GROMACS .gro file of C-alpha atoms in nm:
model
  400
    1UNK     CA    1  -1.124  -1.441  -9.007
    2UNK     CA    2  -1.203  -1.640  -8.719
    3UNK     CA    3  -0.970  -1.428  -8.520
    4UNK     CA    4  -1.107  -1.105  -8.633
    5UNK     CA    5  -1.448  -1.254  -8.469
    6UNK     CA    6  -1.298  -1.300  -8.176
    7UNK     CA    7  -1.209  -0.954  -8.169
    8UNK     CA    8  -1.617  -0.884  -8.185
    9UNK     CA    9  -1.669  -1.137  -7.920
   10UNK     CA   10  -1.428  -0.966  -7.684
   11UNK     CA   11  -1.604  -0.615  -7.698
   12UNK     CA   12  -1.924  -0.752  -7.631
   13UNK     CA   13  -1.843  -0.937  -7.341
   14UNK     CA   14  -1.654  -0.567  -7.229
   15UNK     CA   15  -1.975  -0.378  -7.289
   16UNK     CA   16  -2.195  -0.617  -7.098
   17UNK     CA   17  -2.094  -0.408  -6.783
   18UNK     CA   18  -2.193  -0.124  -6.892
   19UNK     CA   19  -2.471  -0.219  -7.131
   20UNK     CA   20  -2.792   0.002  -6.988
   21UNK     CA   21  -2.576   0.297  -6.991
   22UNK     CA   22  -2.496   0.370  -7.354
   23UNK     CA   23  -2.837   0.365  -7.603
   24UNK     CA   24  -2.775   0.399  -7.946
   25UNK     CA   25  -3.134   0.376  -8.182
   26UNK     CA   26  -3.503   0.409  -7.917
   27UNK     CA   27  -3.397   0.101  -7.670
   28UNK     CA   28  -3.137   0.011  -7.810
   29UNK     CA   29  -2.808  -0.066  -7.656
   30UNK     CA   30  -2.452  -0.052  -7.832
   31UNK     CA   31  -2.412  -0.403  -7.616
   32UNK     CA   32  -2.693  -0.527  -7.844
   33UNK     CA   33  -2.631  -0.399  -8.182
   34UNK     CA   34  -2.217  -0.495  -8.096
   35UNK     CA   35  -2.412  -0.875  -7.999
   36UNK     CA   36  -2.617  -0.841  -8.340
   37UNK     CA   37  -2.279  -0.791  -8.561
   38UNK     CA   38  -2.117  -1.038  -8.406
   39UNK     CA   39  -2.367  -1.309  -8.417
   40UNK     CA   40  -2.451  -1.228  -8.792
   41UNK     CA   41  -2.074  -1.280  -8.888
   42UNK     CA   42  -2.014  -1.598  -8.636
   43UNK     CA   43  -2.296  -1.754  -8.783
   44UNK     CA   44  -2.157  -1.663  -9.174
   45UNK     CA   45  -1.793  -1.821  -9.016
   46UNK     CA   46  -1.966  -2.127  -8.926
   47UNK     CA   47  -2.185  -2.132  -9.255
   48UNK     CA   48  -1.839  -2.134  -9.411
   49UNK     CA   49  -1.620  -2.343  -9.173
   50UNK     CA   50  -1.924  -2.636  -9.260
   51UNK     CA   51  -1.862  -2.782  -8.925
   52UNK     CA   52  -2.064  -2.706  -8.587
   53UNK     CA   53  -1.922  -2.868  -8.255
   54UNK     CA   54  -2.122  -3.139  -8.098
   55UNK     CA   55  -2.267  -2.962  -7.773
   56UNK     CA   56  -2.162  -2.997  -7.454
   57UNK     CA   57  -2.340  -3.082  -7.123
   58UNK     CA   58  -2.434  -2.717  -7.041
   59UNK     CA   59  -2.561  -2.625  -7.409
   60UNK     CA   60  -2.797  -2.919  -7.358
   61UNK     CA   61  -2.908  -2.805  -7.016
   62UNK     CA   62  -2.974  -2.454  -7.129
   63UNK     CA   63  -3.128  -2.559  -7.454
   64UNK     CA   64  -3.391  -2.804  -7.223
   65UNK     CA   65  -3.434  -2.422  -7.018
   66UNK     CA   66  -3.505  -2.270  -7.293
   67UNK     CA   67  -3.716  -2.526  -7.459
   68UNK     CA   68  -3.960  -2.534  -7.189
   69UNK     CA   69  -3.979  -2.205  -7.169
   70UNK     CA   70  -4.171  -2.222  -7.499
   71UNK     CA   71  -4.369  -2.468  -7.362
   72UNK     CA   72  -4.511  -2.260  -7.119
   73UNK     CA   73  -4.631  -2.047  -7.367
   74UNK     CA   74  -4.938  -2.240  -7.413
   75UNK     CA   75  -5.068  -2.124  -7.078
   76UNK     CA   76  -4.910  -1.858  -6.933
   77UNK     CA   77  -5.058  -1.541  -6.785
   78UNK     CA   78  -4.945  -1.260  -7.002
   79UNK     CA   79  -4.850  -1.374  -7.380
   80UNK     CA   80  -4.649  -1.068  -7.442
   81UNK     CA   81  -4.433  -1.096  -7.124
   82UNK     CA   82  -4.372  -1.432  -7.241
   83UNK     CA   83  -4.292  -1.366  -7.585
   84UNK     CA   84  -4.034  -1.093  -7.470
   85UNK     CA   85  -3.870  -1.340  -7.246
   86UNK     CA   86  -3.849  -1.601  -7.501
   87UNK     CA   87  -3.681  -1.388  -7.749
   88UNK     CA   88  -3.427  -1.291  -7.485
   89UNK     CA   89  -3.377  -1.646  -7.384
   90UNK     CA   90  -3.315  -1.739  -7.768
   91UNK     CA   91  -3.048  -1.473  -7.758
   92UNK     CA   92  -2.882  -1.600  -7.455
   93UNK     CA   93  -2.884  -1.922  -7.560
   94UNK     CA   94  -2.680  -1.791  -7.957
   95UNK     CA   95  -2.475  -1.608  -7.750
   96UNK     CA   96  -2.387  -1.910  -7.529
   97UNK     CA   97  -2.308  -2.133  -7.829
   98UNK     CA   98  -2.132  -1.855  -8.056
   99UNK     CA   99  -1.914  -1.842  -7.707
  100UNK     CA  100  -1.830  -2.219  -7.742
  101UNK     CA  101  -1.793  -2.185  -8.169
  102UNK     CA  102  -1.535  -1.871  -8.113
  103UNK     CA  103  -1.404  -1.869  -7.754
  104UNK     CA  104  -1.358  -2.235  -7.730
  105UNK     CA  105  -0.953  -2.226  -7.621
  106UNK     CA  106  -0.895  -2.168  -7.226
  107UNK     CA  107  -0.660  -1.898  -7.368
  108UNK     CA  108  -0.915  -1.702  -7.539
  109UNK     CA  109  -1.209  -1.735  -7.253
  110UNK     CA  110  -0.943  -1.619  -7.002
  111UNK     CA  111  -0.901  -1.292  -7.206
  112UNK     CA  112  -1.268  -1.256  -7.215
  113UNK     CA  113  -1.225  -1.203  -6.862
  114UNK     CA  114  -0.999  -0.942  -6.908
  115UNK     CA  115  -1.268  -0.821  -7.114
  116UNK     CA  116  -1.514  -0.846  -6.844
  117UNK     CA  117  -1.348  -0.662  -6.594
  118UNK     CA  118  -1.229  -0.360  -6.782
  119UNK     CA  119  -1.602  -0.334  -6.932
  120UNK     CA  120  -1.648  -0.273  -6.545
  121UNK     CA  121  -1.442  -0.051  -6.518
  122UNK     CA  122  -1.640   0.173  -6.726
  123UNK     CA  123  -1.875   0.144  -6.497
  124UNK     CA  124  -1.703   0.263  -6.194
  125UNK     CA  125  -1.555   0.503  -6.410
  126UNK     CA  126  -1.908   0.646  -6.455
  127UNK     CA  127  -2.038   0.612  -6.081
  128UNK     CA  128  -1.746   0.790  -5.955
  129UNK     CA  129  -1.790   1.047  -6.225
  130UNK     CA  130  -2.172   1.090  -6.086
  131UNK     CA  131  -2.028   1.124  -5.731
  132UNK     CA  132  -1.792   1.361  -5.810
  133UNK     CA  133  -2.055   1.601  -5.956
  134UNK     CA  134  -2.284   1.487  -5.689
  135UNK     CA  135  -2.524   1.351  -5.928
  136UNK     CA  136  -2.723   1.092  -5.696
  137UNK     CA  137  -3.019   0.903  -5.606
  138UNK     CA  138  -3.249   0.830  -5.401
  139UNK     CA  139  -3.386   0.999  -5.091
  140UNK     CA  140  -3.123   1.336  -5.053
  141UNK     CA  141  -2.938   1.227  -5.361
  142UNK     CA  142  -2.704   1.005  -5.177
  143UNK     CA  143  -2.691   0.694  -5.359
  144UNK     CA  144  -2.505   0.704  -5.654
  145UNK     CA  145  -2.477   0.498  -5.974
  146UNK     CA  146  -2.379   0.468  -6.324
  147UNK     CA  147  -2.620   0.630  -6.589
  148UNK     CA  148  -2.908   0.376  -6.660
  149UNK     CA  149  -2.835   0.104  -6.423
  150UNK     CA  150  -2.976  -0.010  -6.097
  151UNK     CA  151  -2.737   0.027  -5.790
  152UNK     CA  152  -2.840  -0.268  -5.618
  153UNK     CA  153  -2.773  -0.476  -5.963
  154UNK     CA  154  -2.452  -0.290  -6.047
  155UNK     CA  155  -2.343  -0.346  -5.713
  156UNK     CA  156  -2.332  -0.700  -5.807
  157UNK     CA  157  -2.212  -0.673  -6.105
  158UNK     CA  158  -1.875  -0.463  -5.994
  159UNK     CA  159  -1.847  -0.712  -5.647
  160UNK     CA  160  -1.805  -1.067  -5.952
  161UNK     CA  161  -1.550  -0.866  -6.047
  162UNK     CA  162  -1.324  -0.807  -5.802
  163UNK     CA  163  -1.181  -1.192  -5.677
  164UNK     CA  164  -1.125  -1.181  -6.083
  165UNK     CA  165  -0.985  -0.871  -6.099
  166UNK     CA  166  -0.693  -1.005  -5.809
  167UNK     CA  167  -0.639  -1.308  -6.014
  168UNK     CA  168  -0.555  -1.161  -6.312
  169UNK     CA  169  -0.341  -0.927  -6.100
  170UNK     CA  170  -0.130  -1.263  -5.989
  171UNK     CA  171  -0.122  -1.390  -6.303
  172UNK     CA  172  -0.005  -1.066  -6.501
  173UNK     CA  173   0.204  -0.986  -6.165
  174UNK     CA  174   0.549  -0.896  -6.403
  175UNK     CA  175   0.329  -0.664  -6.646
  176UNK     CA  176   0.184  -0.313  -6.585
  177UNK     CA  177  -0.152  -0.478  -6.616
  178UNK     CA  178  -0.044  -0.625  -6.264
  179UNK     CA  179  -0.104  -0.279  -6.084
  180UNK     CA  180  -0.421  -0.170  -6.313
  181UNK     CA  181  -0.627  -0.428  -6.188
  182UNK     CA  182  -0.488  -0.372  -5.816
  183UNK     CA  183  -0.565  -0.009  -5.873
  184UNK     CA  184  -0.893  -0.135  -6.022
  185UNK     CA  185  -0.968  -0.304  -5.725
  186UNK     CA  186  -0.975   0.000  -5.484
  187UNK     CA  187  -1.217   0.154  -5.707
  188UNK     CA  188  -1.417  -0.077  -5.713
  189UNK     CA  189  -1.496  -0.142  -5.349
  190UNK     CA  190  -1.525   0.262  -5.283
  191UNK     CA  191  -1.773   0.216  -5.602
  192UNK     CA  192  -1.981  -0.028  -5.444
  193UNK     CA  193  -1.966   0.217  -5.097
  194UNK     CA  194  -2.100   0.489  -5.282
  195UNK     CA  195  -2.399   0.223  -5.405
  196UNK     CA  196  -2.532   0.196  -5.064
  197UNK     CA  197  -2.622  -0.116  -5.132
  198UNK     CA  198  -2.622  -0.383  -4.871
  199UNK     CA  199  -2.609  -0.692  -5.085
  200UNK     CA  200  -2.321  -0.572  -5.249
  201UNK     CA  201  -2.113  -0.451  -4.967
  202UNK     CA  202  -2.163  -0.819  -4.842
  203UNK     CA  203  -2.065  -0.935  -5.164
  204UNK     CA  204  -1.747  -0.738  -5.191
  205UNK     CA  205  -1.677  -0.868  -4.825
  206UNK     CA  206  -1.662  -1.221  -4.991
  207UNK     CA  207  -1.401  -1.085  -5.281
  208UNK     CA  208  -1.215  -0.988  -4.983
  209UNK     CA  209  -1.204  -1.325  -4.850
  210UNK     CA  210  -1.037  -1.443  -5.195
  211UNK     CA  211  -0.811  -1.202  -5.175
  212UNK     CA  212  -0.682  -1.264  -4.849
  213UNK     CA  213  -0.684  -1.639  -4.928
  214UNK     CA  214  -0.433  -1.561  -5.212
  215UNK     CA  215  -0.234  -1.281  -5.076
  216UNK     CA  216   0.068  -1.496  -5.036
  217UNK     CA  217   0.083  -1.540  -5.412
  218UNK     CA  218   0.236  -1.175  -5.382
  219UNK     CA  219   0.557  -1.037  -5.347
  220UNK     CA  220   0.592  -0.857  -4.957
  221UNK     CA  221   0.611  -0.555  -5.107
  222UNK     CA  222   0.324  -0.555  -5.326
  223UNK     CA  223   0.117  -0.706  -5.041
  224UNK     CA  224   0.280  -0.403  -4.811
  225UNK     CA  225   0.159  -0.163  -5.100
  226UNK     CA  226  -0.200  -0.295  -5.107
  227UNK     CA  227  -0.281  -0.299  -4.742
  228UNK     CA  228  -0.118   0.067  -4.675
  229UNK     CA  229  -0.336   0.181  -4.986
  230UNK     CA  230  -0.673   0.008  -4.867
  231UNK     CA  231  -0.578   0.158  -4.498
  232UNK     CA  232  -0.604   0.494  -4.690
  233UNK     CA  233  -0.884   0.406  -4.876
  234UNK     CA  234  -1.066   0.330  -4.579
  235UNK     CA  235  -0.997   0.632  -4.370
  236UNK     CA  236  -1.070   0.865  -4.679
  237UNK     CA  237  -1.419   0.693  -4.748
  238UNK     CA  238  -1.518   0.724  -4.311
  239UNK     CA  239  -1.419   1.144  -4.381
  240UNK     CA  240  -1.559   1.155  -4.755
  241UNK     CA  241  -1.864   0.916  -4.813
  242UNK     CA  242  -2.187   1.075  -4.686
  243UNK     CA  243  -2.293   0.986  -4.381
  244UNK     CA  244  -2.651   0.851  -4.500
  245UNK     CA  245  -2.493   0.594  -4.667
  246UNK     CA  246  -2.345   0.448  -4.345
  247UNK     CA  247  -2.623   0.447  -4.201
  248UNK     CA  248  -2.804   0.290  -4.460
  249UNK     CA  249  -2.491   0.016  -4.492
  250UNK     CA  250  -2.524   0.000  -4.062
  251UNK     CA  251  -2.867  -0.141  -4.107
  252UNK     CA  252  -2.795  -0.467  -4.291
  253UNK     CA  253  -2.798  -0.646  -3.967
  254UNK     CA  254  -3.145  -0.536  -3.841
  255UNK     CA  255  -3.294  -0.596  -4.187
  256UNK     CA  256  -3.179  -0.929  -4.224
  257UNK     CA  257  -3.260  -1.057  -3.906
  258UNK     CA  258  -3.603  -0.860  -3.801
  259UNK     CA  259  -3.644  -0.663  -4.164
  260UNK     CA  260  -3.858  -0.729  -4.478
  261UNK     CA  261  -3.538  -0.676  -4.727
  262UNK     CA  262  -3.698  -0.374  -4.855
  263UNK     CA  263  -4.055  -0.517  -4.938
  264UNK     CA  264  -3.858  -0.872  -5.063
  265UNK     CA  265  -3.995  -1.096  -4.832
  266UNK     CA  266  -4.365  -0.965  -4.946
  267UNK     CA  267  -4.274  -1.004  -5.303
  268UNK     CA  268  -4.140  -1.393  -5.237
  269UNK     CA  269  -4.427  -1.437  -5.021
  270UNK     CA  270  -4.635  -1.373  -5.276
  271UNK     CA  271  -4.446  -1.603  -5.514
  272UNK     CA  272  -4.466  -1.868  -5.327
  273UNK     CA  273  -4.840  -1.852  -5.280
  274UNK     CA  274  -4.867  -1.855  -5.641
  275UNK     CA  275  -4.645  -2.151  -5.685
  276UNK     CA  276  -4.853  -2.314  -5.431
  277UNK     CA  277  -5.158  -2.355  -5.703
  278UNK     CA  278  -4.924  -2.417  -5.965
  279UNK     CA  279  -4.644  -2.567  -5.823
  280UNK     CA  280  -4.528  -2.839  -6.116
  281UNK     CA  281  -4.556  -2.624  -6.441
  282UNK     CA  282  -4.547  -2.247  -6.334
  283UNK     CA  283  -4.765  -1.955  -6.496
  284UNK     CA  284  -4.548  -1.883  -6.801
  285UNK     CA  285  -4.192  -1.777  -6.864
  286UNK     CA  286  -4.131  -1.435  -6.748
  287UNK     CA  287  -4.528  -1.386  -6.663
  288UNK     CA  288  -4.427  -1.340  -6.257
  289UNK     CA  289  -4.530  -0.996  -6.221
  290UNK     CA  290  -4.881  -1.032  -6.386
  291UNK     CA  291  -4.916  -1.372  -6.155
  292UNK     CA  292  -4.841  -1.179  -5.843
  293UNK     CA  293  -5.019  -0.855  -5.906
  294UNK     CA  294  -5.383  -1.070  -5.749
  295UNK     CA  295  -5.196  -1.097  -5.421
  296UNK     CA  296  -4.960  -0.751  -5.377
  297UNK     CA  297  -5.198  -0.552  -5.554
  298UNK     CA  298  -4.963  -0.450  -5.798
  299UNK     CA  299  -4.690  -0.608  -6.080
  300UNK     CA  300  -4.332  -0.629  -5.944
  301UNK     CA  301  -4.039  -0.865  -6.043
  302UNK     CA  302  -3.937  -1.114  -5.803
  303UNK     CA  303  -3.653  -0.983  -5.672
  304UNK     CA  304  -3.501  -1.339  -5.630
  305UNK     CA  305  -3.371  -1.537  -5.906
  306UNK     CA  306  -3.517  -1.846  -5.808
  307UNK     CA  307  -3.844  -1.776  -5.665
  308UNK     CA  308  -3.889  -1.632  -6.046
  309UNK     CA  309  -3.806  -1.891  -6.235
  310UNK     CA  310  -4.056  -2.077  -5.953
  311UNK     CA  311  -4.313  -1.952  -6.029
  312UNK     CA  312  -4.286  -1.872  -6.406
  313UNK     CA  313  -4.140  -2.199  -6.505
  314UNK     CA  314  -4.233  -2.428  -6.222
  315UNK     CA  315  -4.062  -2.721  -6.050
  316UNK     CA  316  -3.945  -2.880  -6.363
  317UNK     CA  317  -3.810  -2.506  -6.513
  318UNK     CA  318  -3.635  -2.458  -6.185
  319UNK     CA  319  -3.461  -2.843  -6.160
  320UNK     CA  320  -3.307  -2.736  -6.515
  321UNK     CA  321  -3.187  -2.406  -6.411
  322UNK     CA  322  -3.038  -2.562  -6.116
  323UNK     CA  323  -2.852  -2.804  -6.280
  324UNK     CA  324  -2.718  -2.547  -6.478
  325UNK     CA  325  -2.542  -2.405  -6.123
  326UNK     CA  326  -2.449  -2.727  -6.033
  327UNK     CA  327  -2.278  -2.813  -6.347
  328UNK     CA  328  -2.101  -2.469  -6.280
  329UNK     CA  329  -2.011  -2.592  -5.916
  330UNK     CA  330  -1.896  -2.921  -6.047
  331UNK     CA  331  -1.676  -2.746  -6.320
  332UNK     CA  332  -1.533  -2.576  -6.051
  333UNK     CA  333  -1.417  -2.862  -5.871
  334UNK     CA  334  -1.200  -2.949  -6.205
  335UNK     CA  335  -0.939  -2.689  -6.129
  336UNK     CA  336  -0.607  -2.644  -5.953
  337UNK     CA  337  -0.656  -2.511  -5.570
  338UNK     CA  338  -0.573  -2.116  -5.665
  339UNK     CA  339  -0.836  -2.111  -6.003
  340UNK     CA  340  -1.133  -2.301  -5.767
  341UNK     CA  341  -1.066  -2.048  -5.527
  342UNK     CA  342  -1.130  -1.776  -5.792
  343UNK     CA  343  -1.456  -1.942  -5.963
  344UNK     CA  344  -1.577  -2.085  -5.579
  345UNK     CA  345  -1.594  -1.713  -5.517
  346UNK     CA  346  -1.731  -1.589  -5.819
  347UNK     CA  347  -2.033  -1.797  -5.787
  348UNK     CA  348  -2.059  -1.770  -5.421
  349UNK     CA  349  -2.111  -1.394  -5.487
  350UNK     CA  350  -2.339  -1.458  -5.785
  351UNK     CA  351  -2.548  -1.732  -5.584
  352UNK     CA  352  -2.581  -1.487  -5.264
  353UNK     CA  353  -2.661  -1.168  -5.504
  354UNK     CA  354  -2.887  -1.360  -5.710
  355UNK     CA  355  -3.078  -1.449  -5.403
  356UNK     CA  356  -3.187  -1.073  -5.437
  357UNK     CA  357  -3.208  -0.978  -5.804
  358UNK     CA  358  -3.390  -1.096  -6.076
  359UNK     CA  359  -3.141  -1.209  -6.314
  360UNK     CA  360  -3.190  -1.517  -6.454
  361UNK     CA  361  -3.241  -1.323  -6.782
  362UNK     CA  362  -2.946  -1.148  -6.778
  363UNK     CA  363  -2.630  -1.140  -6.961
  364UNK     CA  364  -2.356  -1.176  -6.682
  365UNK     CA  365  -2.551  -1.483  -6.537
  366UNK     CA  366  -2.543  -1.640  -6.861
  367UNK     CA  367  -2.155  -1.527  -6.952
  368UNK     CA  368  -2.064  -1.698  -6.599
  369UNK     CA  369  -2.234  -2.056  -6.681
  370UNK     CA  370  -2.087  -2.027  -7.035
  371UNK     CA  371  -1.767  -1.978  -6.903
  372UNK     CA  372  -1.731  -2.259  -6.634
  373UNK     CA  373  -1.983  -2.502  -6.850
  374UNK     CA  374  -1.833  -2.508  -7.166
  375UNK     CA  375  -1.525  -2.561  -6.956
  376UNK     CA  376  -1.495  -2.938  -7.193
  377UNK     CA  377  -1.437  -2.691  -7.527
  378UNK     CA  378  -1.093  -2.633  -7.415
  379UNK     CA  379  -0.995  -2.989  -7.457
  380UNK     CA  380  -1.074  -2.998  -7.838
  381UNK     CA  381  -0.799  -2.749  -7.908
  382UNK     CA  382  -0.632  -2.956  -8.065
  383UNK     CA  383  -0.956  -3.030  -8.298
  384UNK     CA  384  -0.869  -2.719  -8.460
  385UNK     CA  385  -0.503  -2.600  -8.475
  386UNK     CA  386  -0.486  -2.393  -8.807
  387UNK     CA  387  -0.807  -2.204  -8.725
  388UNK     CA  388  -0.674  -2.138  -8.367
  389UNK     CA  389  -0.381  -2.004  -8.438
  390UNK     CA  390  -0.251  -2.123  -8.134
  391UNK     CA  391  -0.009  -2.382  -8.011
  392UNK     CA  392  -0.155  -2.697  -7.783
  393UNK     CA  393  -0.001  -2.632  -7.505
  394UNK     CA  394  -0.035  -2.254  -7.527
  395UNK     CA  395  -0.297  -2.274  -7.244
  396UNK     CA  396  -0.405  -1.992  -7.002
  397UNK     CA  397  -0.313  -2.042  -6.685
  398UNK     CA  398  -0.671  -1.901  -6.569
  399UNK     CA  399  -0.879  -2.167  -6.732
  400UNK     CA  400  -0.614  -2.452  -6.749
   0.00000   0.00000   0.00000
């Protein structure tokens, strides 16, 4: 039974990629209504089972988020904002613990990353598909995405994926998978080209830097393979790529050091001017586009994960979200030289494109923390052998 769950658990996690793109009932994903099954049975399975895990540091932490996030209620800005972002934060937080209740062996997190980056793959899938039909964005159509999502934000999303994506190449190096994910990764960085977006070309760049970190953990002719293929890959994308989209990539130097980020430095400044009269308990959990709208003149999300949570959840919300990342960082510190490597990178990219997006309410932020902060789960194993189905010392390599 328990096992079948799993099963649930892993196609959720592979349709978070891709979750805005497929809508199933008004505003309704398939991500959520897969989320909704699987939480109604894990929660039956647990009725049953009689026994719920003593939480761990991170389920704490995130349950103290949460918790004052109701708190806030009582005098934020815009009740309904606040309500929606509670109910989403309740969410997050079920799927969080379900995570710990049914992916608690290193073994079966690890294949939730598998999950994760062939649920991306749909996604590229999709952008390229809109490419190849010229189906674009933007000003002359020349951005391109996949179908309901945000460039910028699945620009992100694709770039987390790609140090994992090489790892699990290494590790599945004698399978076919090996090559799929090495294929996947060439797709993915022309993906993130045909974005245009500047955030994620820089955090591709740092995937890169894993990769070339743990190149060596390749055979020559695989590494031979991968450089003549990204040598192609290059020169194709300089004669195929439009033009516009260079140009818009050329300009990340200028914007960061004389530019306004698009309008972001107008939206932070007007964050922090509202954290200024508020500064200890914020204006109300997810409230930070009413709060903003006196100064800009209109409602706009932050655009910057922690200015947000700021300003909606003041000093004390944001100490408890960054503990959160420093638990993360910590966890990280836990593992063998190759796996740090992997997770150091993974939240260095999620850090740097977080610094830009508002995603503290989002699904793959969450999935990361539950991942390295429930890292202590995979030590009580043993707790449960004849519901794992697993031996001890059957551990992932990944997540050892």
């Amino acid at each position: 039974m328990e096992k079948f769950i799993y099963i649930f658990l892993w196609f959720f996690v592979f349709s978070i990629p891709w979750d805005e793109s497929v809508h199933l009932f008004g505003n309704g994903t398939l991500n959520k209504f897969i989320g909704l099954v699987f939480g109604l049975v894990s929660l039956l399975l647990i009725l049953r089972r009689r026994e719920i895990s003593r939480p761990g540091v991170f389920l704490v932490l995130f349950s103290v988020y949460v918790a004052w996030g109701f708190v806030t209620y009582f005098w934020t800005v815009s009740s309904p904002l606040t309500i929606a972002r509670l109910i989403t934060d309740v969410q997050l937080l079920l799927m969080c613990w379900l995570f710990a209740e049914i992916g608690y062996t290193p073994r079966r997190r690890a294949f939730l990353l598998d999950a994760y980056v062939l649920g991306t793959l749909v996604s590229v899938i999709n952008l390229i598909y809109n490419y190849s039909q010229n189906n674009g964005m933007g000003e002359y159509n020349t951005r391109f995405t996949a179908v309901g999502m945000d460039p910028n934000e699945l620009g992100l999303t694709i770039a987390i994926s790609i140090p994992i994506a090489w790892h699990l190449s290494i590790r599945y190096k004698k399978s076919i998978l090996s090559w799929i994910y090495q294929s996947y990764i060439f797709c993915a960085l022309f993906a993130i080209l045909l974005t245009a977006s500047r955030s994620g070309l820089i955090e591709a760049s740092i995937g890169l830097v894993f990769i070339l970190f743990t190149l060596k953990k390749m055979d020559k002719l695989r590494i031979c393979i991968f450089i003549i293929v990204f040598a192609y890959l290059t020169i194709y994308s300089l004669s195929s790529v439009p033009e516009v989209i260079f140009e818009r990539l050329g300009t990340i130097g200028q914007q960061v050091s004389t530019g306004d980020l698009n309008d972001r430095t107008t939206i932070w400044a007007a964050g922090i001017k509202a954290f200024e009269d508020n500064p200890i308990f914020g204006y109300g959990a997810g409230a930070y586009p009413i709060e903003v709208q006196k100064f800009l003149g209109y409602s706009m999300l932050a655009h910057n994960s922690y200015i947000s949570v700021l300003v909606e959840r003041g000093l004390i919300g944001l100490c408890v979200y960054i503990s959160i990342i420093l638990l993360s960082i910590w966890r990280c510190l836990q593992f063998s030289s190759t796996v740090k490597l992997l997770w150091l990178s993974v939240l260095t990219i999620f850090l740097l494109g977080t610094s830009g997006l508002t995603w503290e309410y989002n699904k793959i932020t969450w999935f990361i923390f539950a991942m390295l902060g429930q890292w202590e789960y995979g030590r009580r194993e043993s707790l449960r052998p004849n519901q794992v189905g697993l031996k001890h010392n059957n551990v992932h390599p990944i997540l050892e």
